[in-house]
């Protein structure tokens, strides 16, 4: 599997994402792909890391959405390739309209950086098949603008189509329905605020994020590698 | 050159935590007459005048400056009076 970790000016979760992919999956190639790159067509899976792309000036993710590389990311996402956006990556996916809704400042206006309970609401996506439905994970969050907002129709659609993949165990930031992660209609684009790439090793607090990355790889392998 | 003033506010019905915090502070200072506060953004664009300034500014707002999912925008164009 060839994986692309997109690097925007201000990305800071890129190294963790790279670490998660190289040290915990058998993905053959993991490349950092700069925001100026014209194409990500050669890659099998695309990862948008957390951070503060373009300093979050104007709005989180608003400027990154127009980075040259995003045109190709959107095209590959629409072809069905797995695209994972974490934290600022999620915000960029919202701004790019690959996922519905928008992010507001956290309910209490505080930047929050701690490990929280995250429920697996849908264990039937290419990202979450290694989890069990209803499983409770411990995953760190680190965000000031993670208050997910969408209109009622969108929320009902997300619920009805099983596109809410993760919810918080409690109301951490004011998000509609405690939403922590959603997918697009096809299920190949996942945006989530918690950082699974920072939950890879027990020594650092949790290894609950590990199965997400191993499963993306497994999903690709099951489709592309012929076993005899 | 003209100035275009763009105001971006949260849509009616979208909870505004910043506005609420400011309102509570005003109440704490004794300004009981303030019922609600909305916090938004003001952007001043200094740009060259042209025939389609309004439609260009609207496109800018739709595409980048505002997030139409949760935000509204208004703007006005400030042209210097010719003497």
PDB file of C-alpha atoms in Angstrom, chain A residues 58-59 62-63 65-66 95 97 101-109 147 149-150, chain B residues 8 10 13-18 21 41 43 63-71:
ATOM      1  CA  UNK A  58      -9.934  33.021   8.748  1.00  0.00           C
ATOM      2  CA  UNK A  59     -11.352  29.599   9.870  1.00  0.00           C
ATOM      3  CA  UNK A  62     -10.722  27.205   5.096  1.00  0.00           C
ATOM      4  CA  UNK A  63      -7.465  28.126   3.386  1.00  0.00           C
ATOM      5  CA  UNK A  65      -9.038  23.517   1.277  1.00  0.00           C
ATOM      6  CA  UNK A  66      -7.686  25.540  -1.659  1.00  0.00           C
ATOM      7  CA  UNK A  95     -14.407  22.910   4.267  1.00  0.00           C
ATOM      8  CA  UNK A  97     -17.353  19.586   1.253  1.00  0.00           C
ATOM      9  CA  UNK A 101     -21.370  20.260   8.448  1.00  0.00           C
ATOM     10  CA  UNK A 102     -19.001  22.773   9.995  1.00  0.00           C
ATOM     11  CA  UNK A 103     -16.857  23.292  13.097  1.00  0.00           C
ATOM     12  CA  UNK A 104     -17.355  25.975  15.730  1.00  0.00           C
ATOM     13  CA  UNK A 105     -15.353  26.975  18.785  1.00  0.00           C
ATOM     14  CA  UNK A 106     -15.753  24.516  21.653  1.00  0.00           C
ATOM     15  CA  UNK A 107     -18.825  25.144  23.797  1.00  0.00           C
ATOM     16  CA  UNK A 108     -16.789  26.441  26.747  1.00  0.00           C
ATOM     17  CA  UNK A 109     -14.371  28.319  24.455  1.00  0.00           C
ATOM     18  CA  UNK A 147     -17.842  21.699  18.171  1.00  0.00           C
ATOM     19  CA  UNK A 149     -22.518  21.693  13.824  1.00  0.00           C
ATOM     20  CA  UNK A 150     -24.977  20.647  11.145  1.00  0.00           C
TER      21      UNK A 150
ATOM     22  CA  UNK B   8     -19.550  37.665   8.935  1.00  0.00           C
ATOM     23  CA  UNK B  10     -23.197  33.179  12.893  1.00  0.00           C
ATOM     24  CA  UNK B  13     -30.183  29.769  15.753  1.00  0.00           C
ATOM     25  CA  UNK B  14     -26.518  28.726  15.783  1.00  0.00           C
ATOM     26  CA  UNK B  15     -25.291  28.872  19.366  1.00  0.00           C
ATOM     27  CA  UNK B  16     -22.685  31.614  19.783  1.00  0.00           C
ATOM     28  CA  UNK B  17     -20.496  30.718  22.783  1.00  0.00           C
ATOM     29  CA  UNK B  18     -18.253  33.777  22.339  1.00  0.00           C
ATOM     30  CA  UNK B  21     -19.386  34.847  27.257  1.00  0.00           C
ATOM     31  CA  UNK B  41     -15.798  39.029  11.941  1.00  0.00           C
ATOM     32  CA  UNK B  43     -12.967  42.095   6.943  1.00  0.00           C
ATOM     33  CA  UNK B  63     -16.140  30.461  -1.743  1.00  0.00           C
ATOM     34  CA  UNK B  64     -13.829  31.407   1.102  1.00  0.00           C
ATOM     35  CA  UNK B  65     -14.660  34.244   3.469  1.00  0.00           C
ATOM     36  CA  UNK B  66     -17.787  32.771   5.061  1.00  0.00           C
ATOM     37  CA  UNK B  67     -18.815  29.200   5.784  1.00  0.00           C
ATOM     38  CA  UNK B  68     -22.408  29.153   4.512  1.00  0.00           C
ATOM     39  CA  UNK B  69     -23.211  26.123   6.703  1.00  0.00           C
ATOM     40  CA  UNK B  70     -23.128  28.209   9.879  1.00  0.00           C
ATOM     41  CA  UNK B  71     -22.395  31.789   8.855  1.00  0.00           C
TER      42      UNK B  71
END
